[in-house]
Short mmCIF file of C-alpha atoms and ligand atoms in Angstrom, two decimals:
data_model
loop_
_atom_site.label_atom_id
_atom_site.label_comp_id
_atom_site.label_asym_id
_atom_site.label_seq_id
_atom_site.Cartn_x
_atom_site.Cartn_y
_atom_site.Cartn_z
CA MET A 18 -159.83 2.73 28.54
CA THR A 19 -156.59 3.35 26.62
CA SER A 20 -157.10 5.00 23.29
CA PRO A 21 -158.28 2.35 20.79
CA ALA A 22 -157.45 2.99 17.13
CA VAL A 23 -160.84 1.70 15.96
CA VAL A 24 -164.26 2.32 17.46
CA ILE A 25 -167.18 0.20 16.33
CA VAL A 26 -170.71 1.25 17.14
CA GLY A 27 -173.04 -1.63 16.47
CA SER A 28 -175.25 -4.54 17.34
CA TYR A 29 -174.84 -7.51 19.63
CA VAL A 30 -177.09 -10.51 19.03
CA GLN A 31 -177.10 -13.77 20.95
CA ASP A 32 -177.51 -16.32 18.19
CA GLN A 33 -179.18 -19.58 19.15
CA ALA A 34 -179.45 -22.37 16.62
CA TRP A 35 -181.52 -25.54 16.74
CA PHE A 36 -180.70 -28.27 14.22
CA VAL A 37 -183.70 -30.42 13.23
CA GLU A 38 -184.63 -32.98 10.56
CA ARG A 39 -187.45 -30.81 9.22
CA PHE A 40 -189.12 -27.55 10.25
CA PRO A 41 -191.95 -28.01 12.79
CA ARG A 42 -195.49 -27.42 11.53
CA PRO A 43 -197.65 -24.77 13.26
CA GLY A 44 -198.46 -26.03 16.77
CA GLU A 45 -195.97 -28.90 16.56
CA THR A 46 -193.00 -29.50 18.87
CA ILE A 47 -190.13 -31.49 17.44
CA ARG A 48 -186.86 -32.68 18.86
CA ALA A 49 -183.65 -30.90 17.90
CA HIS A 50 -180.53 -33.09 17.61
CA ARG A 51 -178.07 -30.25 18.12
CA TYR A 52 -178.06 -26.80 19.68
CA ASN A 53 -175.53 -24.04 19.54
CA THR A 54 -175.41 -20.56 20.99
CA GLY A 55 -172.82 -17.89 20.34
CA PRO A 56 -172.19 -14.20 19.90
CA GLY A 57 -173.46 -12.55 16.75
CA GLY A 58 -174.73 -9.26 15.43
CA LYS A 59 -172.95 -7.51 12.57
CA GLY A 60 -171.38 -4.93 14.85
CA PHE A 61 -169.95 -7.39 17.35
CA ASN A 62 -168.78 -9.80 14.61
CA GLN A 63 -166.95 -6.99 12.85
CA ALA A 64 -165.43 -5.81 16.12
CA VAL A 65 -164.07 -9.30 16.82
CA ALA A 66 -162.66 -9.53 13.27
CA CYS A 67 -160.99 -6.15 13.75
CA ALA A 68 -159.58 -6.88 17.23
CA ARG A 69 -158.13 -10.18 15.96
CA GLN A 70 -155.86 -8.14 13.65
CA ASP A 71 -154.14 -6.95 16.86
CA VAL A 72 -155.53 -3.46 16.34
CA PRO A 73 -156.86 -1.97 19.59
CA THR A 74 -160.64 -1.94 19.05
CA ALA A 75 -163.45 -0.63 21.23
CA PHE A 76 -167.08 -1.63 20.85
CA ILE A 77 -170.10 0.50 21.74
CA GLY A 78 -173.48 -1.22 21.96
CA ALA A 79 -176.56 -1.88 24.05
CA LEU A 80 -177.59 -4.82 26.26
CA ARG A 81 -179.98 -5.65 29.05
CA ARG A 82 -178.57 -6.99 32.32
CA ASP A 83 -179.35 -10.65 31.55
CA THR A 84 -177.59 -13.96 30.93
CA PHE A 85 -176.90 -13.09 27.29
CA ALA A 86 -175.30 -9.81 28.33
CA GLU A 87 -172.97 -11.71 30.65
CA TYR A 88 -172.06 -13.98 27.74
CA ALA A 89 -171.31 -10.95 25.54
CA GLN A 90 -169.20 -9.27 28.18
CA ARG A 91 -167.21 -12.44 28.89
CA PHE A 92 -166.58 -13.03 25.18
CA ALA A 93 -165.40 -9.44 24.64
CA GLU A 94 -163.13 -9.66 27.66
CA ALA A 95 -161.56 -12.88 26.39
CA GLU A 96 -160.91 -11.12 23.06
CA GLY A 97 -159.23 -8.24 24.92
CA MET A 98 -161.82 -5.88 23.46
CA PRO A 99 -162.94 -3.00 25.69
CA CYS A 100 -166.64 -2.21 25.40
CA ARG A 101 -168.92 0.58 26.42
CA TRP A 102 -172.34 -0.96 26.87
CA GLN A 103 -175.48 1.01 27.40
CA ILE A 104 -177.32 -1.18 29.89
CA ARG A 105 -181.07 -0.81 29.32
CA ASP A 106 -183.65 -2.24 31.68
CA ASP A 107 -186.63 -1.86 29.32
CA GLN A 108 -185.36 -3.79 26.27
CA PRO A 109 -183.98 -7.32 26.09
CA THR A 110 -180.55 -8.13 24.77
CA SER A 111 -181.06 -8.91 21.09
CA THR A 112 -181.49 -12.61 20.31
CA SER A 113 -182.03 -14.66 17.19
CA SER A 114 -183.67 -18.05 16.96
CA ILE A 115 -182.28 -20.03 14.05
CA THR A 116 -183.78 -23.35 13.03
CA VAL A 117 -181.73 -25.34 10.54
CA ASN A 118 -183.22 -28.37 8.78
CA ALA A 119 -181.44 -31.38 7.28
CA LYS A 120 -181.27 -29.57 3.91
CA ALA A 121 -179.29 -26.78 5.64
CA GLU A 122 -182.16 -24.35 5.02
CA ASN A 123 -182.82 -21.97 7.87
CA GLN A 124 -185.66 -20.04 9.44
CA ILE A 125 -184.67 -17.11 11.59
CA SER A 126 -186.63 -14.97 14.03
CA MET A 127 -184.75 -12.01 15.42
CA MET A 128 -185.61 -9.77 18.35
CA PHE A 129 -183.73 -6.54 17.73
CA GLY A 130 -184.31 -5.45 21.35
CA ALA A 131 -181.67 -3.20 22.91
CA ASN A 132 -179.81 -2.74 19.58
CA GLU A 133 -182.63 -0.53 18.30
CA HIS A 134 -182.64 1.51 21.48
CA LEU A 135 -179.09 2.81 21.65
CA ASP A 136 -179.50 6.34 22.94
CA VAL A 137 -178.05 9.27 21.01
CA GLU A 138 -176.96 10.77 24.35
CA PHE A 139 -175.15 7.56 25.24
CA VAL A 140 -173.23 7.62 21.94
CA ARG A 141 -172.41 11.29 22.34
CA ALA A 142 -171.15 10.58 25.87
CA GLN A 143 -168.50 8.28 24.33
CA GLU A 144 -166.88 11.21 22.52
CA ASP A 145 -163.64 10.71 24.47
CA VAL A 146 -163.07 7.25 23.03
CA ILE A 147 -164.20 8.23 19.51
CA ALA A 148 -162.01 11.36 19.53
CA GLY A 149 -158.91 9.32 20.35
CA ALA A 150 -159.47 6.80 17.52
CA LYS A 151 -158.43 6.85 13.86
CA THR A 152 -161.38 5.01 12.37
CA LEU A 153 -165.08 4.49 13.08
CA LEU A 154 -166.98 1.50 11.72
CA ILE A 155 -170.78 1.19 11.78
CA GLN A 156 -173.45 -1.09 10.29
CA LEU A 157 -177.22 -0.54 10.13
CA GLU A 158 -178.60 -2.90 12.79
CA ASN A 159 -179.11 -0.09 15.33
CA ASN A 160 -181.47 2.89 15.36
CA LEU A 161 -180.29 5.37 12.73
CA ASP A 162 -180.21 8.42 15.03
CA ALA A 163 -177.56 6.79 17.25
CA LEU A 164 -175.48 5.83 14.20
CA ALA A 165 -175.83 9.31 12.73
CA ALA A 166 -174.55 10.71 16.03
CA ALA A 167 -171.53 8.40 15.88
CA LEU A 168 -170.78 9.57 12.32
CA GLU A 169 -171.15 13.19 13.34
CA VAL A 170 -168.81 12.92 16.33
CA ALA A 171 -166.27 10.93 14.28
CA GLY A 172 -166.45 13.46 11.44
CA ARG A 173 -165.80 16.33 13.83
CA HIS A 174 -162.65 14.59 15.05
CA GLY A 175 -161.42 13.75 11.55
CA LEU A 176 -161.77 9.95 11.74
CA THR A 177 -162.02 7.75 8.67
CA ARG A 178 -165.69 6.65 8.72
CA ILE A 179 -166.59 3.24 7.36
CA MET A 180 -170.17 2.09 6.93
CA ASN A 181 -171.15 -1.47 6.18
CA PRO A 182 -174.67 -0.61 4.91
CA ALA A 183 -176.21 -3.84 6.13
CA PRO A 184 -179.07 -4.40 6.21
CA VAL A 185 -180.04 -1.47 3.99
CA HIS A 186 -182.42 0.54 6.14
CA ALA A 187 -185.56 1.83 4.42
CA ASP A 188 -185.17 5.22 6.11
CA LEU A 189 -181.44 5.64 5.49
CA PRO A 190 -180.94 9.24 4.35
CA LEU A 191 -178.51 9.96 1.52
CA GLU A 192 -176.58 12.47 3.60
CA MET A 193 -175.96 9.78 6.21
CA LEU A 194 -174.63 7.38 3.56
CA ARG A 195 -172.38 10.17 2.30
CA GLY A 196 -171.30 10.87 5.88
CA ALA A 197 -169.21 7.73 5.50
CA THR A 198 -165.88 7.97 3.69
CA ILE A 199 -165.90 4.28 2.78
CA ILE A 200 -168.86 1.89 2.36
CA THR A 201 -168.72 -1.90 2.03
CA PRO A 202 -172.02 -3.20 0.59
CA ASN A 203 -172.43 -6.75 -0.71
CA GLU A 204 -174.11 -7.25 -4.11
CA THR A 205 -177.66 -7.13 -2.74
CA GLU A 206 -176.99 -4.07 -0.61
CA PHE A 207 -175.24 -2.28 -3.48
CA SER A 208 -178.24 -2.91 -5.75
CA LEU A 209 -180.64 -1.65 -3.08
CA LEU A 210 -178.56 1.51 -2.58
CA LEU A 211 -178.52 2.11 -6.35
CA GLU A 212 -182.28 1.68 -6.51
CA LYS A 213 -182.87 3.95 -3.53
CA PHE A 214 -180.40 6.73 -4.27
CA ALA A 215 -179.56 6.57 -7.98
CA GLY A 216 -182.87 5.32 -9.40
CA ALA A 217 -180.97 2.47 -11.06
CA ASP A 218 -182.48 -0.99 -11.49
CA VAL A 219 -179.55 -3.43 -11.27
CA ASP A 220 -180.01 -7.14 -10.70
CA PRO A 221 -177.60 -8.18 -7.91
CA ALA A 222 -177.18 -11.59 -9.55
CA THR A 223 -175.54 -10.02 -12.61
CA LEU A 224 -173.35 -7.47 -10.82
CA ALA A 225 -170.17 -9.52 -10.62
CA GLN A 226 -170.26 -10.22 -14.38
CA ARG A 227 -170.38 -6.55 -15.33
CA GLU A 228 -167.41 -4.69 -16.77
CA ASP A 229 -165.23 -2.95 -14.17
CA ALA A 230 -165.81 0.45 -15.80
CA GLU A 231 -169.56 -0.05 -15.53
CA LEU A 232 -169.37 -1.06 -11.86
CA HIS A 233 -167.20 1.98 -11.20
CA ALA A 234 -169.71 4.30 -12.88
CA LEU A 235 -172.55 2.78 -10.86
CA ALA A 236 -170.58 3.15 -7.62
CA ARG A 237 -169.73 6.76 -8.41
CA GLY A 238 -173.46 7.43 -8.75
CA LEU A 239 -173.79 7.06 -4.98
CA GLY A 240 -171.50 10.01 -4.25
CA VAL A 241 -169.51 8.19 -1.53
CA ALA A 242 -165.72 8.70 -1.57
CA THR A 243 -164.79 5.00 -1.69
CA VAL A 244 -167.09 2.06 -2.39
CA VAL A 245 -165.90 -1.52 -1.82
CA ILE A 246 -168.41 -4.07 -3.13
CA THR A 247 -168.02 -7.56 -1.73
CA LEU A 248 -168.85 -10.14 -4.39
CA GLY A 249 -169.05 -13.28 -2.24
CA SER A 250 -167.21 -16.20 -3.85
CA ARG A 251 -166.18 -13.82 -6.64
CA GLY A 252 -163.98 -11.55 -4.51
CA CYS A 253 -164.50 -7.81 -4.33
CA PHE A 254 -164.42 -4.56 -6.30
CA VAL A 255 -163.01 -1.19 -5.27
CA SER A 256 -164.16 2.19 -6.61
CA HIS A 257 -162.52 5.44 -5.50
CA GLY A 258 -163.63 8.99 -6.21
CA GLU A 259 -161.07 11.78 -6.34
CA ASP A 260 -158.97 10.43 -3.46
CA LEU A 261 -157.31 7.20 -4.59
CA ARG A 262 -156.02 6.53 -1.03
CA GLY A 263 -152.58 5.74 -2.34
CA ASP A 264 -153.83 3.29 -5.00
CA ALA A 265 -152.56 3.31 -8.58
CA ALA A 266 -156.05 3.05 -10.11
CA ALA A 267 -159.46 4.54 -9.36
CA HIS A 268 -161.06 1.12 -9.65
CA TYR A 269 -159.97 -2.51 -9.58
CA ARG A 270 -161.17 -5.98 -8.72
CA LEU A 271 -159.63 -8.63 -6.49
CA PRO A 272 -160.31 -12.28 -7.28
CA PRO A 273 -161.41 -14.55 -4.41
CA GLU A 274 -158.81 -16.46 -2.46
CA SER A 275 -158.98 -20.19 -2.94
CA VAL A 276 -160.37 -21.75 0.23
CA LYS A 277 -162.57 -24.70 1.23
CA ALA A 278 -165.67 -22.68 2.13
CA ILE A 279 -168.13 -24.52 4.39
CA ASP A 280 -169.99 -21.64 6.07
CA THR A 281 -170.06 -18.20 4.47
CA THR A 282 -172.27 -16.60 7.15
CA GLY A 283 -170.42 -13.64 8.57
CA ALA A 284 -167.95 -13.44 5.65
CA GLY A 285 -169.06 -9.87 5.01
CA ASP A 286 -168.49 -9.06 8.68
CA ALA A 287 -165.01 -10.60 8.51
CA PHE A 288 -164.32 -8.43 5.45
CA SER A 289 -165.50 -5.11 6.93
CA GLY A 290 -163.85 -5.69 10.32
CA THR A 291 -160.54 -6.75 8.79
CA LEU A 292 -160.55 -3.96 6.21
CA THR A 293 -161.05 -1.45 9.01
CA ALA A 294 -158.16 -2.92 10.99
CA GLY A 295 -156.03 -3.08 7.84
CA LEU A 296 -156.40 0.63 7.23
CA VAL A 297 -154.81 1.17 10.65
CA ARG A 298 -152.16 -1.58 10.33
CA PHE A 299 -151.15 -0.50 6.83
CA ALA A 300 -151.63 3.24 7.38
CA GLY A 301 -149.79 5.41 4.85
CA GLN A 302 -149.62 2.50 2.39
CA PRO A 303 -151.89 1.88 -0.62
CA PHE A 304 -155.52 1.13 0.30
CA ARG A 305 -155.21 -2.01 -1.80
CA ARG A 306 -153.04 -3.68 0.88
CA ALA A 307 -155.85 -3.47 3.43
CA VAL A 308 -158.33 -4.79 0.84
CA VAL A 309 -156.09 -7.73 -0.09
CA HIS A 310 -155.73 -8.60 3.59
CA ALA A 311 -159.50 -8.32 4.15
CA ASN A 312 -160.24 -10.49 1.10
CA ARG A 313 -157.95 -13.17 2.58
CA ALA A 314 -159.27 -12.99 6.14
CA ALA A 315 -162.88 -13.09 4.89
CA ALA A 316 -162.10 -16.14 2.74
CA MET A 317 -160.51 -17.89 5.75
CA SER A 318 -163.58 -17.16 7.88
CA THR A 319 -165.67 -19.32 5.52
CA GLU A 320 -163.67 -22.41 6.45
CA ILE A 321 -164.97 -22.40 10.04
CA ILE A 322 -168.61 -22.70 11.16
CA GLY A 323 -169.97 -19.70 13.07
CA THR A 324 -169.56 -15.95 12.85
CA ALA A 325 -167.53 -14.14 15.55
CA PRO A 326 -165.64 -17.30 16.63
CA ALA A 327 -164.71 -17.93 12.96
CA MET A 328 -162.83 -14.66 12.50
CA ALA A 329 -159.22 -15.19 11.38
CA LYS A 330 -156.36 -13.80 13.44
CA TYR A 331 -153.75 -11.53 11.85
CA ASP A 332 -150.88 -14.00 12.31
CA ALA A 333 -152.95 -16.81 10.79
CA VAL A 334 -153.76 -14.74 7.70
CA ILE A 335 -150.10 -13.78 7.24
CA ALA A 336 -148.94 -17.38 7.84
CA ARG A 337 -151.37 -18.65 5.19
CA PHE A 338 -151.02 -15.98 2.50
CA GLY A 339 -147.98 -13.85 3.41
CA GLN A 340 -147.82 -10.06 3.62
CA PRO A 341 -150.44 -8.32 1.50
P1 LIG B 425 -171.94 -11.01 2.93
O1 LIG B 425 -171.64 -12.03 3.99
O2 LIG B 425 -172.13 -9.64 3.46
O3 LIG B 425 -173.01 -11.40 1.96
P2 LIG B 425 -170.05 -11.66 0.81
O4 LIG B 425 -170.79 -12.94 0.60
O5 LIG B 425 -169.98 -10.70 -0.31
O6 LIG B 425 -170.56 -10.89 2.10
O7 LIG B 425 -168.55 -12.08 1.25
C1 LIG B 425 -167.67 -11.13 1.77
C2 LIG B 425 -166.26 -11.46 1.36
O8 LIG B 425 -165.91 -12.76 1.86
C3 LIG B 425 -166.02 -11.55 -0.13
O9 LIG B 425 -165.77 -10.28 -0.69
C4 LIG B 425 -164.78 -12.45 -0.17
O10 LIG B 425 -163.65 -11.68 0.18
C5 LIG B 425 -165.05 -13.43 0.95
N1 LIG B 425 -165.72 -14.66 0.52
C6 LIG B 425 -167.04 -14.98 0.67
N2 LIG B 425 -167.29 -16.21 0.15
C7 LIG B 425 -166.12 -16.68 -0.32
C8 LIG B 425 -165.70 -17.90 -0.96
N3 LIG B 425 -166.56 -18.88 -1.22
N4 LIG B 425 -164.38 -18.02 -1.32
C9 LIG B 425 -163.51 -17.02 -1.06
N5 LIG B 425 -163.83 -15.87 -0.47
C10 LIG B 425 -165.11 -15.69 -0.08
#
């Protein structure tokens, strides 16, 4: 493997969706009128978003040797994304069963499977690829000990460490959160982190309407160097600590880009993956450039149905919005 600039340690999930008129009742079998399967998992989605910015990206995850694993490996190969898979024989590749009714409501059952059994030793054995990279990106869909090991190895080699704290894990220790140099929670995740680590009771529904100075003060309460809160259709907010990463201000907000959003699933993944790539592409330039680019790519991802396949390519983002 040549030295990738970004390493992503995360989850792979084979999403399977059945589209039905109404949800079946207990014991009932009903006919689906459409079926779709595709790659998912926050880690893999973010890796695809990152690789599509033409930034060499490597993915580390866990699979079983099954049909879904073959699908994952083929998809990654087509994206030109080298992977280091821990192949387990005692845990299935993670799958999710999504039933969508005519009202576009969904019911999801997820088997976390191999994602929650990524061995610490396996992650540590990837030190060569982590050591050669500039940035590590993780999420919280794997077992925490493996993710903590990734942060530790990356920290030792001086990488920028980005954590998308999703979903917020009940056992997440504060020192692990602070082991990241940048975190990218959405409104719900930010509120949960505030509740868990700062004892603050903040309604996620009101977050985006709060004054910038107030959001900044709340973010600073977490003790993480840089906090980027994604605000869905209301854009995003950046809060830096002492290191402004080349920005003119310690905090600022970016409005959403105007797009025709039809499916916002995976928008957060598009944002974190593209931000990570942007920090490499726009290295040495203000942090804001990478955030502007991520805000645009994430907005574009909402115009296409699906998660990983909906990630915008670098050239497409530049063609649509210009240089950030
Ligand atoms: P998550 O998928 O984790 O809940 P968000 O919903 O906060 O993430 O969306 C992530 C980012 O995607 C936002 O910060 C924004 O950049 C972009 N985005 C999401 N929805 C829209 C939208 N309707 N219009 C424009 N941009 C959007």
